[in-house]
Amino acid sequence: MTGQEAVDLIHQEAWTGRKPGLSRTFELLGRLGNPHEKLKFVHITGTNGKGSTAAMVAQALTSGGCRVGLYTSPHLWTFHERFQVDGQPISDPDLGRVAEQVILAGRGMEDPATEFELMTALGMVYFLEQKCDIVVLEVGLGGRLDSTNVIPAPEVAVITNLGLEHTAELGDTLTLIAQEKAGIIKPGCRAVLYKQTDEVEGVVSTVCRQTGVELTLTAPETLQVLEAGRDGQRFRYRGEEYHISLAGAYQVSNAATAIDTVEALRKAGWEIPEKALREGLSAAKWPGRMELARRNPDIVLDGGHNPQCMEALAASLARLYPGKKIRFLIGVLADKDYPDMLSRLLPMSHSFYTITPDSPRALSAQDLASYLQGQGGRAVACANTREGLEMALAQAGPEDIVCACGSLYMLGEVRHLLGLC
């Protein structure tokens, strides 16, 4: 089986109509010899920042000499990106071979595994095969009932910034969402929480007390940005100075979460030298999140797709390009709160080039352009991502800024058109 054949078969197993729960994943992994029971994990959930935090933690562990698996979603361009070992995506032959093993194991299940459950099992088999010392495991949706939560107690359970998203599945209050996310905390692990509202902190603290888990809250009051620019940021946290190559004001907060996660791993017995932490933070990359893809004109790529993300994006753009008007290449999903999202961008916009993301949930380019025009923005609907990017660049001067944002579904194509993947 080729990698593409494997991807096509996995995508056929939709979630629609399936009851949430872990039973299918447990059964599938049991048929595969329970590979997850032979691995160590850092388990990361949250609404925003979990991918960036995972990338920084993984790179710090790799710099410290560990063999590190990284499981994330969604991918930007190729399915292979979801399964990485020491920064290298799974090869096509390995993807085809392991996926075939997983798909064959799942045949005959009375309640067949879903797409994401098959992916999770694939990752577990691959990471064990690759003799990973530890796997940085990003939750797909929620936490308590996410298929990744079949793992034993992780070394560290991490909860990043929370917001109101996927409310139909997780609940329509921060308390309910926090309860679902805190479901990854198990007796025997340590926990790290990005410090946020008292509401969220109260829920997570209660779960930690009930499970006897030591909780570390990040300390934003000690976070001081010393230098920020297009090439990265230098900051001080808990009295120590660090550098990250990631732009975006929010990335220093994610870095603080990663630093505290590494410290929790040290308390759990992992030897991670300070030099490895610093090198890992500085070397970590996370494509599509305030990524400066090209200069003259500057092209910034950001996958922010909810109001919180858009607020963070607007703040980061304002800091990097004070007083400048931005040309936005943008596509959104119709089921997102796009009026709130766009309200953060309109005041700083020069113009919008709208596209229809490759998703059945997409808002059409024409409807998006019409909405923006109704709000006083300059907007033109484009036939596809290529046309939108070419039009934005043709009309931008060398001192201008083009920002592609609104949906991860389009960023992979933008990166491909720019020759980055």
GROMACS .gro file of C-alpha atoms in nm:
model
  421
    1MET     CA    1   0.000   0.000   0.000
    2THR     CA    2   0.136   0.344  -0.091
    3GLY     CA    3   0.117   0.640   0.141
    4GLN     CA    4  -0.152   0.804  -0.072
    5GLU     CA    5  -0.359   0.486  -0.081
    6ALA     CA    6  -0.335   0.475   0.298
    7VAL     CA    7  -0.445   0.838   0.330
    8ASP     CA    8  -0.742   0.779   0.099
    9LEU     CA    9  -0.858   0.476   0.300
   10ILE     CA   10  -0.819   0.656   0.633
   11HIS     CA   11  -1.016   0.957   0.508
   12GLN     CA   12  -1.308   0.730   0.422
   13GLU     CA   13  -1.372   0.663   0.791
   14ALA     CA   14  -1.566   0.975   0.884
   15TRP     CA   15  -1.667   1.069   1.238
   16THR     CA   16  -2.026   1.151   1.137
   17GLY     CA   17  -2.283   0.949   1.331
   18ARG     CA   18  -2.027   0.793   1.567
   19LYS     CA   19  -2.069   0.808   1.943
   20PRO     CA   20  -1.782   0.986   2.123
   21GLY     CA   21  -1.569   0.762   2.341
   22LEU     CA   22  -1.244   0.572   2.378
   23SER     CA   23  -1.370   0.216   2.333
   24ARG     CA   24  -1.293   0.197   1.961
   25THR     CA   25  -0.937   0.322   2.008
   26PHE     CA   26  -0.875   0.084   2.297
   27GLU     CA   27  -1.003  -0.210   2.089
   28LEU     CA   28  -0.798  -0.113   1.784
   29LEU     CA   29  -0.478  -0.067   1.986
   30GLY     CA   30  -0.545  -0.398   2.161
   31ARG     CA   31  -0.552  -0.569   1.823
   32LEU     CA   32  -0.214  -0.404   1.751
   33GLY     CA   33  -0.049  -0.520   2.075
   34ASN     CA   34  -0.115  -0.204   2.280
   35PRO     CA   35   0.184  -0.002   2.157
   36HIS     CA   36   0.074   0.302   2.360
   37GLU     CA   37   0.144   0.115   2.684
   38LYS     CA   38   0.512   0.091   2.591
   39LEU     CA   39   0.566   0.464   2.527
   40LYS     CA   40   0.617   0.777   2.741
   41PHE     CA   41   0.425   1.096   2.665
   42VAL     CA   42   0.385   1.467   2.709
   43HIS     CA   43   0.011   1.517   2.646
   44ILE     CA   44  -0.096   1.867   2.532
   45THR     CA   45  -0.444   2.011   2.495
   46GLY     CA   46  -0.590   2.361   2.468
   47THR     CA   47  -0.772   2.589   2.227
   48ASN     CA   48  -0.481   2.805   2.115
   49GLY     CA   49  -0.107   2.752   2.132
   50LYS     CA   50  -0.092   2.376   2.175
   51GLY     CA   51   0.085   2.314   1.844
   52SER     CA   52   0.352   2.579   1.902
   53THR     CA   53   0.403   2.459   2.259
   54ALA     CA   54   0.434   2.100   2.137
   55ALA     CA   55   0.693   2.201   1.876
   56MET     CA   56   0.906   2.383   2.134
   57VAL     CA   57   0.890   2.101   2.389
   58ALA     CA   58   0.974   1.842   2.123
   59GLN     CA   59   1.272   2.043   1.997
   60ALA     CA   60   1.406   2.093   2.350
   61LEU     CA   61   1.387   1.718   2.412
   62THR     CA   62   1.556   1.645   2.079
   63SER     CA   63   1.832   1.895   2.161
   64GLY     CA   64   1.875   1.711   2.490
   65GLY     CA   65   1.951   1.385   2.310
   66CYS     CA   66   1.612   1.215   2.327
   67ARG     CA   67   1.451   1.040   2.033
   68VAL     CA   68   1.123   1.228   2.013
   69GLY     CA   69   0.794   1.154   1.842
   70LEU     CA   70   0.561   1.443   1.763
   71TYR     CA   71   0.193   1.389   1.684
   72THR     CA   72  -0.002   1.698   1.572
   73SER     CA   73  -0.303   1.797   1.366
   74PRO     CA   74  -0.410   1.920   1.123
   75HIS     CA   75  -0.135   1.909   0.863
   76LEU     CA   76  -0.065   2.206   0.637
   77TRP     CA   77   0.037   2.035   0.314
   78THR     CA   78   0.100   1.661   0.346
   79PHE     CA   79  -0.061   1.406   0.576
   80HIS     CA   80   0.290   1.285   0.668
   81GLU     CA   81   0.350   1.602   0.877
   82ARG     CA   82   0.125   1.463   1.151
   83PHE     CA   83   0.380   1.195   1.248
   84GLN     CA   84   0.735   1.320   1.306
   85VAL     CA   85   1.042   1.173   1.471
   86ASP     CA   86   1.318   1.418   1.560
   87GLY     CA   87   1.159   1.672   1.328
   88GLN     CA   88   1.133   1.442   1.024
   89PRO     CA   89   0.787   1.348   0.890
   90ILE     CA   90   0.707   0.982   0.836
   91SER     CA   91   0.828   0.856   0.496
   92ASP     CA   92   0.580   0.752   0.231
   93PRO     CA   93   0.680   0.383   0.243
   94ASP     CA   94   0.653   0.378   0.623
   95LEU     CA   95   0.317   0.554   0.612
   96GLY     CA   96   0.179   0.299   0.365
   97ARG     CA   97   0.318   0.001   0.555
   98VAL     CA   98   0.207   0.106   0.903
   99ALA     CA   99  -0.132   0.231   0.784
  100GLU     CA  100  -0.199  -0.102   0.613
  101GLN     CA  101  -0.118  -0.279   0.939
  102VAL     CA  102  -0.358  -0.053   1.131
  103ILE     CA  103  -0.639  -0.075   0.874
  104LEU     CA  104  -0.615  -0.458   0.861
  105ALA     CA  105  -0.621  -0.474   1.241
  106GLY     CA  106  -0.938  -0.269   1.245
  107ARG     CA  107  -1.128  -0.491   1.005
  108GLY     CA  108  -1.396  -0.689   1.179
  109MET     CA  109  -1.453  -0.437   1.457
  110GLU     CA  110  -1.825  -0.421   1.523
  111ASP     CA  111  -1.795  -0.044   1.571
  112PRO     CA  112  -1.526   0.057   1.316
  113ALA     CA  113  -1.262   0.311   1.412
  114THR     CA  114  -1.300   0.668   1.288
  115GLU     CA  115  -1.049   0.861   1.079
  116PHE     CA  116  -0.877   1.027   1.375
  117GLU     CA  117  -0.877   0.705   1.576
  118LEU     CA  118  -0.698   0.528   1.290
  119MET     CA  119  -0.445   0.814   1.277
  120THR     CA  120  -0.383   0.791   1.650
  121ALA     CA  121  -0.325   0.416   1.632
  122LEU     CA  122  -0.095   0.466   1.333
  123GLY     CA  123   0.110   0.713   1.533
  124MET     CA  124   0.141   0.479   1.832
  125VAL     CA  125   0.262   0.189   1.616
  126TYR     CA  126   0.507   0.409   1.428
  127PHE     CA  127   0.654   0.582   1.735
  128LEU     CA  128   0.710   0.249   1.910
  129GLU     CA  129   0.865   0.106   1.595
  130GLN     CA  130   1.098   0.405   1.581
  131LYS     CA  131   1.205   0.345   1.944
  132CYS     CA  132   1.102   0.691   2.058
  133ASP     CA  133   1.210   0.777   2.413
  134ILE     CA  134   0.910   1.006   2.448
  135VAL     CA  135   0.619   1.129   2.235
  136VAL     CA  136   0.481   1.482   2.243
  137LEU     CA  137   0.114   1.412   2.178
  138GLU     CA  138  -0.130   1.685   2.077
  139VAL     CA  139  -0.499   1.630   2.149
  140GLY     CA  140  -0.727   1.644   1.846
  141LEU     CA  141  -1.046   1.774   2.007
  142GLY     CA  142  -1.122   1.835   2.374
  143GLY     CA  143  -0.934   1.592   2.594
  144ARG     CA  144  -1.143   1.357   2.806
  145LEU     CA  145  -1.294   1.167   2.512
  146ASP     CA  146  -1.026   1.240   2.252
  147SER     CA  147  -0.873   0.923   2.109
  148THR     CA  148  -0.527   1.029   2.230
  149ASN     CA  149  -0.653   0.997   2.589
  150VAL     CA  150  -0.618   0.618   2.581
  151ILE     CA  151  -0.257   0.661   2.696
  152PRO     CA  152  -0.146   0.578   3.050
  153ALA     CA  153  -0.059   0.868   3.278
  154PRO     CA  154   0.173   1.096   3.077
  155GLU     CA  155   0.491   1.238   3.219
  156VAL     CA  156   0.328   1.580   3.195
  157ALA     CA  157  -0.025   1.688   3.100
  158VAL     CA  158  -0.028   2.038   2.955
  159ILE     CA  159  -0.326   2.273   2.907
  160THR     CA  160  -0.266   2.584   2.697
  161ASN     CA  161  -0.494   2.885   2.649
  162LEU     CA  162  -0.866   2.801   2.636
  163GLY     CA  163  -1.148   2.968   2.446
  164LEU     CA  164  -1.504   2.905   2.332
  165GLU     CA  165  -1.461   2.671   2.037
  166HIS     CA  166  -1.630   2.343   1.938
  167THR     CA  167  -1.901   2.436   2.187
  168ALA     CA  168  -2.144   2.178   2.046
  169GLU     CA  169  -1.905   1.901   2.147
  170LEU     CA  170  -1.732   2.049   2.453
  171GLY     CA  171  -1.986   2.286   2.611
  172ASP     CA  172  -2.067   2.654   2.582
  173THR     CA  173  -1.884   2.785   2.891
  174LEU     CA  174  -1.516   2.798   2.985
  175THR     CA  175  -1.596   2.585   3.289
  176LEU     CA  176  -1.737   2.303   3.076
  177ILE     CA  177  -1.454   2.328   2.824
  178ALA     CA  178  -1.193   2.327   3.101
  179GLN     CA  179  -1.351   2.015   3.250
  180GLU     CA  180  -1.320   1.837   2.916
  181LYS     CA  181  -0.960   1.951   2.866
  182ALA     CA  182  -0.864   1.856   3.223
  183GLY     CA  183  -0.969   1.500   3.140
  184ILE     CA  184  -0.612   1.433   3.024
  185ILE     CA  185  -0.484   1.473   3.382
  186LYS     CA  186  -0.432   1.129   3.541
  187PRO     CA  187  -0.293   1.013   3.876
  188GLY     CA  188   0.083   0.976   3.853
  189CYS     CA  189   0.152   1.259   3.608
  190ARG     CA  190   0.245   1.624   3.654
  191ALA     CA  191   0.039   1.909   3.508
  192VAL     CA  192   0.117   2.249   3.358
  193LEU     CA  193  -0.152   2.512   3.299
  194TYR     CA  194  -0.112   2.831   3.102
  195LYS     CA  195  -0.235   3.086   3.358
  196GLN     CA  196  -0.559   3.243   3.241
  197THR     CA  197  -0.901   3.305   3.396
  198ASP     CA  198  -0.988   3.217   3.756
  199GLU     CA  199  -1.270   3.006   3.611
  200VAL     CA  200  -1.030   2.781   3.420
  201GLU     CA  201  -0.771   2.776   3.698
  202GLY     CA  202  -1.036   2.670   3.949
  203VAL     CA  203  -1.147   2.373   3.740
  204VAL     CA  204  -0.794   2.247   3.669
  205SER     CA  205  -0.677   2.300   4.029
  206THR     CA  206  -0.971   2.097   4.156
  207VAL     CA  207  -0.897   1.809   3.919
  208CYS     CA  208  -0.531   1.811   4.024
  209ARG     CA  209  -0.624   1.800   4.392
  210GLN     CA  210  -0.864   1.511   4.331
  211THR     CA  211  -0.603   1.312   4.138
  212GLY     CA  212  -0.304   1.401   4.358
  213VAL     CA  213  -0.125   1.569   4.069
  214GLU     CA  214   0.130   1.848   4.114
  215LEU     CA  215   0.020   2.155   3.915
  216THR     CA  216   0.246   2.427   3.776
  217LEU     CA  217   0.085   2.754   3.672
  218THR     CA  218   0.280   2.968   3.428
  219ALA     CA  219   0.395   3.299   3.574
  220PRO     CA  220   0.307   3.572   3.321
  221GLU     CA  221   0.399   3.841   3.575
  222THR     CA  222   0.765   3.736   3.532
  223LEU     CA  223   0.750   3.742   3.151
  224GLN     CA  224   0.931   4.038   2.998
  225VAL     CA  225   0.989   4.083   2.624
  226LEU     CA  226   1.334   4.235   2.574
  227GLU     CA  227   1.343   4.245   2.194
  228ALA     CA  228   1.090   4.150   1.927
  229GLY     CA  229   1.124   4.162   1.551
  230ARG     CA  230   1.075   3.970   1.231
  231ASP     CA  231   1.364   3.736   1.317
  232GLY     CA  232   1.232   3.627   1.655
  233GLN     CA  233   1.209   3.740   2.014
  234ARG     CA  234   1.430   3.766   2.319
  235PHE     CA  235   1.258   3.757   2.656
  236ARG     CA  236   1.306   3.697   3.026
  237TYR     CA  237   1.098   3.442   3.217
  238ARG     CA  238   1.129   3.350   3.583
  239GLY     CA  239   1.453   3.547   3.590
  240GLU     CA  240   1.619   3.366   3.299
  241GLU     CA  241   1.674   3.498   2.947
  242TYR     CA  242   1.566   3.302   2.637
  243HIS     CA  243   1.532   3.344   2.260
  244ILE     CA  244   1.275   3.203   2.019
  245SER     CA  245   1.278   3.226   1.641
  246LEU     CA  246   0.897   3.241   1.631
  247ALA     CA  247   0.737   3.580   1.575
  248GLY     CA  248   0.403   3.677   1.726
  249ALA     CA  249   0.341   3.831   2.066
  250TYR     CA  250   0.157   3.519   2.180
  251GLN     CA  251   0.455   3.291   2.114
  252VAL     CA  252   0.645   3.411   2.420
  253SER     CA  253   0.351   3.293   2.632
  254ASN     CA  254   0.362   2.956   2.456
  255ALA     CA  255   0.737   2.949   2.520
  256ALA     CA  256   0.674   3.007   2.891
  257THR     CA  257   0.439   2.708   2.890
  258ALA     CA  258   0.706   2.501   2.714
  259ILE     CA  259   0.972   2.609   2.968
  260ASP     CA  260   0.752   2.505   3.260
  261THR     CA  261   0.676   2.175   3.085
  262VAL     CA  262   1.048   2.101   3.054
  263GLU     CA  263   1.094   2.184   3.423
  264ALA     CA  264   0.810   1.943   3.509
  265LEU     CA  265   0.985   1.675   3.302
  266ARG     CA  266   1.303   1.737   3.498
  267LYS     CA  267   1.110   1.683   3.823
  268ALA     CA  268   0.985   1.357   3.673
  269GLY     CA  269   1.345   1.242   3.628
  270TRP     CA  270   1.423   1.348   3.272
  271GLU     CA  271   1.773   1.492   3.227
  272ILE     CA  272   1.730   1.795   3.003
  273PRO     CA  273   2.030   2.028   3.024
  274GLU     CA  274   1.964   2.401   3.033
  275LYS     CA  275   2.166   2.434   2.713
  276ALA     CA  276   1.930   2.190   2.541
  277LEU     CA  277   1.626   2.390   2.653
  278ARG     CA  278   1.772   2.714   2.518
  279GLU     CA  279   1.885   2.557   2.192
  280GLY     CA  280   1.550   2.386   2.149
  281LEU     CA  281   1.348   2.703   2.204
  282SER     CA  282   1.566   2.897   1.962
  283ALA     CA  283   1.559   2.627   1.694
  284ALA     CA  284   1.187   2.542   1.712
  285LYS     CA  285   0.980   2.614   1.401
  286TRP     CA  286   0.604   2.599   1.365
  287PRO     CA  287   0.496   2.679   1.007
  288GLY     CA  288   0.184   2.884   0.949
  289ARG     CA  289   0.185   3.066   1.283
  290MET     CA  290   0.307   3.424   1.236
  291GLU     CA  291   0.550   3.281   0.984
  292LEU     CA  292   0.746   3.537   0.784
  293ALA     CA  293   0.753   3.350   0.455
  294ARG     CA  294   0.913   3.612   0.231
  295ARG     CA  295   1.038   3.970   0.239
  296ASN     CA  296   1.000   4.273   0.011
  297PRO     CA  297   0.706   4.264   0.034
  298ASP     CA  298   0.678   4.083   0.365
  299ILE     CA  299   0.441   3.785   0.347
  300VAL     CA  300   0.314   3.671   0.686
  301LEU     CA  301   0.127   3.342   0.725
  302ASP     CA  302  -0.092   3.273   1.025
  303GLY     CA  303  -0.346   2.996   1.080
  304GLY     CA  304  -0.555   3.185   1.335
  305HIS     CA  305  -0.915   3.078   1.291
  306ASN     CA  306  -1.109   3.209   1.593
  307PRO     CA  307  -1.154   3.551   1.759
  308GLN     CA  308  -0.880   3.490   2.017
  309CYS     CA  309  -0.632   3.399   1.744
  310MET     CA  310  -0.730   3.700   1.534
  311GLU     CA  311  -0.687   3.933   1.829
  312ALA     CA  312  -0.340   3.789   1.886
  313LEU     CA  313  -0.258   3.818   1.514
  314ALA     CA  314  -0.372   4.181   1.501
  315ALA     CA  315  -0.163   4.265   1.808
  316SER     CA  316   0.144   4.094   1.661
  317LEU     CA  317   0.108   4.269   1.324
  318ALA     CA  318   0.064   4.606   1.496
  319ARG     CA  319   0.381   4.549   1.696
  320LEU     CA  320   0.588   4.434   1.398
  321TYR     CA  321   0.449   4.690   1.152
  322PRO     CA  322   0.328   4.989   1.354
  323GLY     CA  323   0.100   5.221   1.156
  324LYS     CA  324   0.109   5.007   0.842
  325LYS     CA  325  -0.200   4.898   0.653
  326ILE     CA  326  -0.208   4.527   0.569
  327ARG     CA  327  -0.327   4.345   0.257
  328PHE     CA  328  -0.507   4.031   0.377
  329LEU     CA  329  -0.542   3.712   0.175
  330ILE     CA  330  -0.820   3.547   0.370
  331GLY     CA  331  -1.062   3.256   0.376
  332VAL     CA  332  -1.288   3.150   0.663
  333LEU     CA  333  -1.523   2.869   0.760
  334ALA     CA  334  -1.890   2.957   0.776
  335ASP     CA  335  -1.937   2.798   1.119
  336LYS     CA  336  -1.671   3.020   1.281
  337ASP     CA  337  -1.749   3.354   1.444
  338TYR     CA  338  -1.606   3.534   1.144
  339PRO     CA  339  -1.776   3.872   1.215
  340ASP     CA  340  -1.585   3.889   1.545
  341MET     CA  341  -1.268   3.761   1.378
  342LEU     CA  342  -1.282   4.018   1.099
  343SER     CA  343  -1.359   4.305   1.336
  344ARG     CA  344  -1.000   4.269   1.464
  345LEU     CA  345  -0.854   4.303   1.113
  346LEU     CA  346  -1.073   4.568   0.949
  347PRO     CA  347  -0.919   4.871   1.128
  348MET     CA  348  -0.568   4.778   1.013
  349SER     CA  349  -0.657   4.659   0.663
  350HIS     CA  350  -0.561   4.813   0.332
  351SER     CA  351  -0.763   4.554   0.138
  352PHE     CA  352  -0.886   4.195   0.142
  353TYR     CA  353  -0.845   3.923  -0.123
  354THR     CA  354  -1.099   3.656  -0.034
  355ILE     CA  355  -1.085   3.287  -0.123
  356THR     CA  356  -1.298   2.981  -0.052
  357PRO     CA  357  -1.106   2.735   0.170
  358ASP     CA  358  -1.100   2.371   0.063
  359SER     CA  359  -1.362   2.255   0.312
  360PRO     CA  360  -1.733   2.172   0.296
  361ARG     CA  361  -1.772   2.417   0.585
  362ALA     CA  362  -1.617   2.707   0.391
  363LEU     CA  363  -1.778   3.048   0.350
  364SER     CA  364  -1.762   3.134  -0.020
  365ALA     CA  365  -1.516   3.396  -0.137
  366GLN     CA  366  -1.802   3.606  -0.276
  367ASP     CA  367  -2.003   3.597   0.047
  368LEU     CA  368  -1.695   3.687   0.248
  369ALA     CA  369  -1.608   3.977   0.015
  370SER     CA  370  -1.967   4.103   0.031
  371TYR     CA  371  -1.963   4.093   0.410
  372LEU     CA  372  -1.635   4.286   0.427
  373GLN     CA  373  -1.761   4.546   0.181
  374GLY     CA  374  -2.071   4.588   0.397
  375GLN     CA  375  -1.842   4.664   0.690
  376GLY     CA  376  -1.660   4.934   0.494
  377GLY     CA  377  -1.364   4.723   0.383
  378ARG     CA  378  -1.208   4.699   0.038
  379ALA     CA  379  -1.248   4.341  -0.078
  380VAL     CA  380  -1.229   4.141  -0.398
  381ALA     CA  381  -1.340   3.779  -0.436
  382CYS     CA  382  -1.082   3.552  -0.601
  383ALA     CA  383  -1.140   3.228  -0.788
  384ASN     CA  384  -0.880   3.035  -0.589
  385THR     CA  385  -0.581   3.072  -0.358
  386ARG     CA  386  -0.333   3.108  -0.643
  387GLU     CA  387  -0.528   3.395  -0.798
  388GLY     CA  388  -0.566   3.566  -0.463
  389LEU     CA  389  -0.196   3.541  -0.380
  390GLU     CA  390  -0.088   3.656  -0.726
  391MET     CA  391  -0.328   3.951  -0.715
  392ALA     CA  392  -0.216   4.058  -0.367
  393LEU     CA  393   0.152   4.040  -0.463
  394ALA     CA  394   0.099   4.217  -0.796
  395GLN     CA  395  -0.064   4.511  -0.619
  396ALA     CA  396   0.181   4.526  -0.326
  397GLY     CA  397   0.496   4.733  -0.328
  398PRO     CA  398   0.826   4.617  -0.171
  399GLU     CA  399   0.746   4.803   0.153
  400ASP     CA  400   0.396   4.656   0.185
  401ILE     CA  401   0.276   4.363   0.395
  402VAL     CA  402   0.061   4.073   0.279
  403CYS     CA  403  -0.089   3.850   0.547
  404ALA     CA  404  -0.255   3.517   0.465
  405CYS     CA  405  -0.486   3.409   0.747
  406GLY     CA  406  -0.830   3.290   0.851
  407SER     CA  407  -0.807   2.914   0.795
  408LEU     CA  408  -0.542   2.646   0.814
  409TYR     CA  409  -0.709   2.485   0.512
  410MET     CA  410  -0.554   2.745   0.280
  411LEU     CA  411  -0.214   2.799   0.441
  412GLY     CA  412  -0.064   2.476   0.314
  413GLU     CA  413  -0.145   2.577  -0.042
  414VAL     CA  414  -0.002   2.926   0.011
  415ARG     CA  415   0.321   2.776   0.146
  416HIS     CA  416   0.335   2.542  -0.154
  417LEU     CA  417   0.280   2.828  -0.399
  418LEU     CA  418   0.564   3.017  -0.231
  419GLY     CA  419   0.795   2.717  -0.270
  420LEU     CA  420   0.815   2.639   0.103
  421CYS     CA  421   0.684   2.283   0.079
   0.00000   0.00000   0.00000
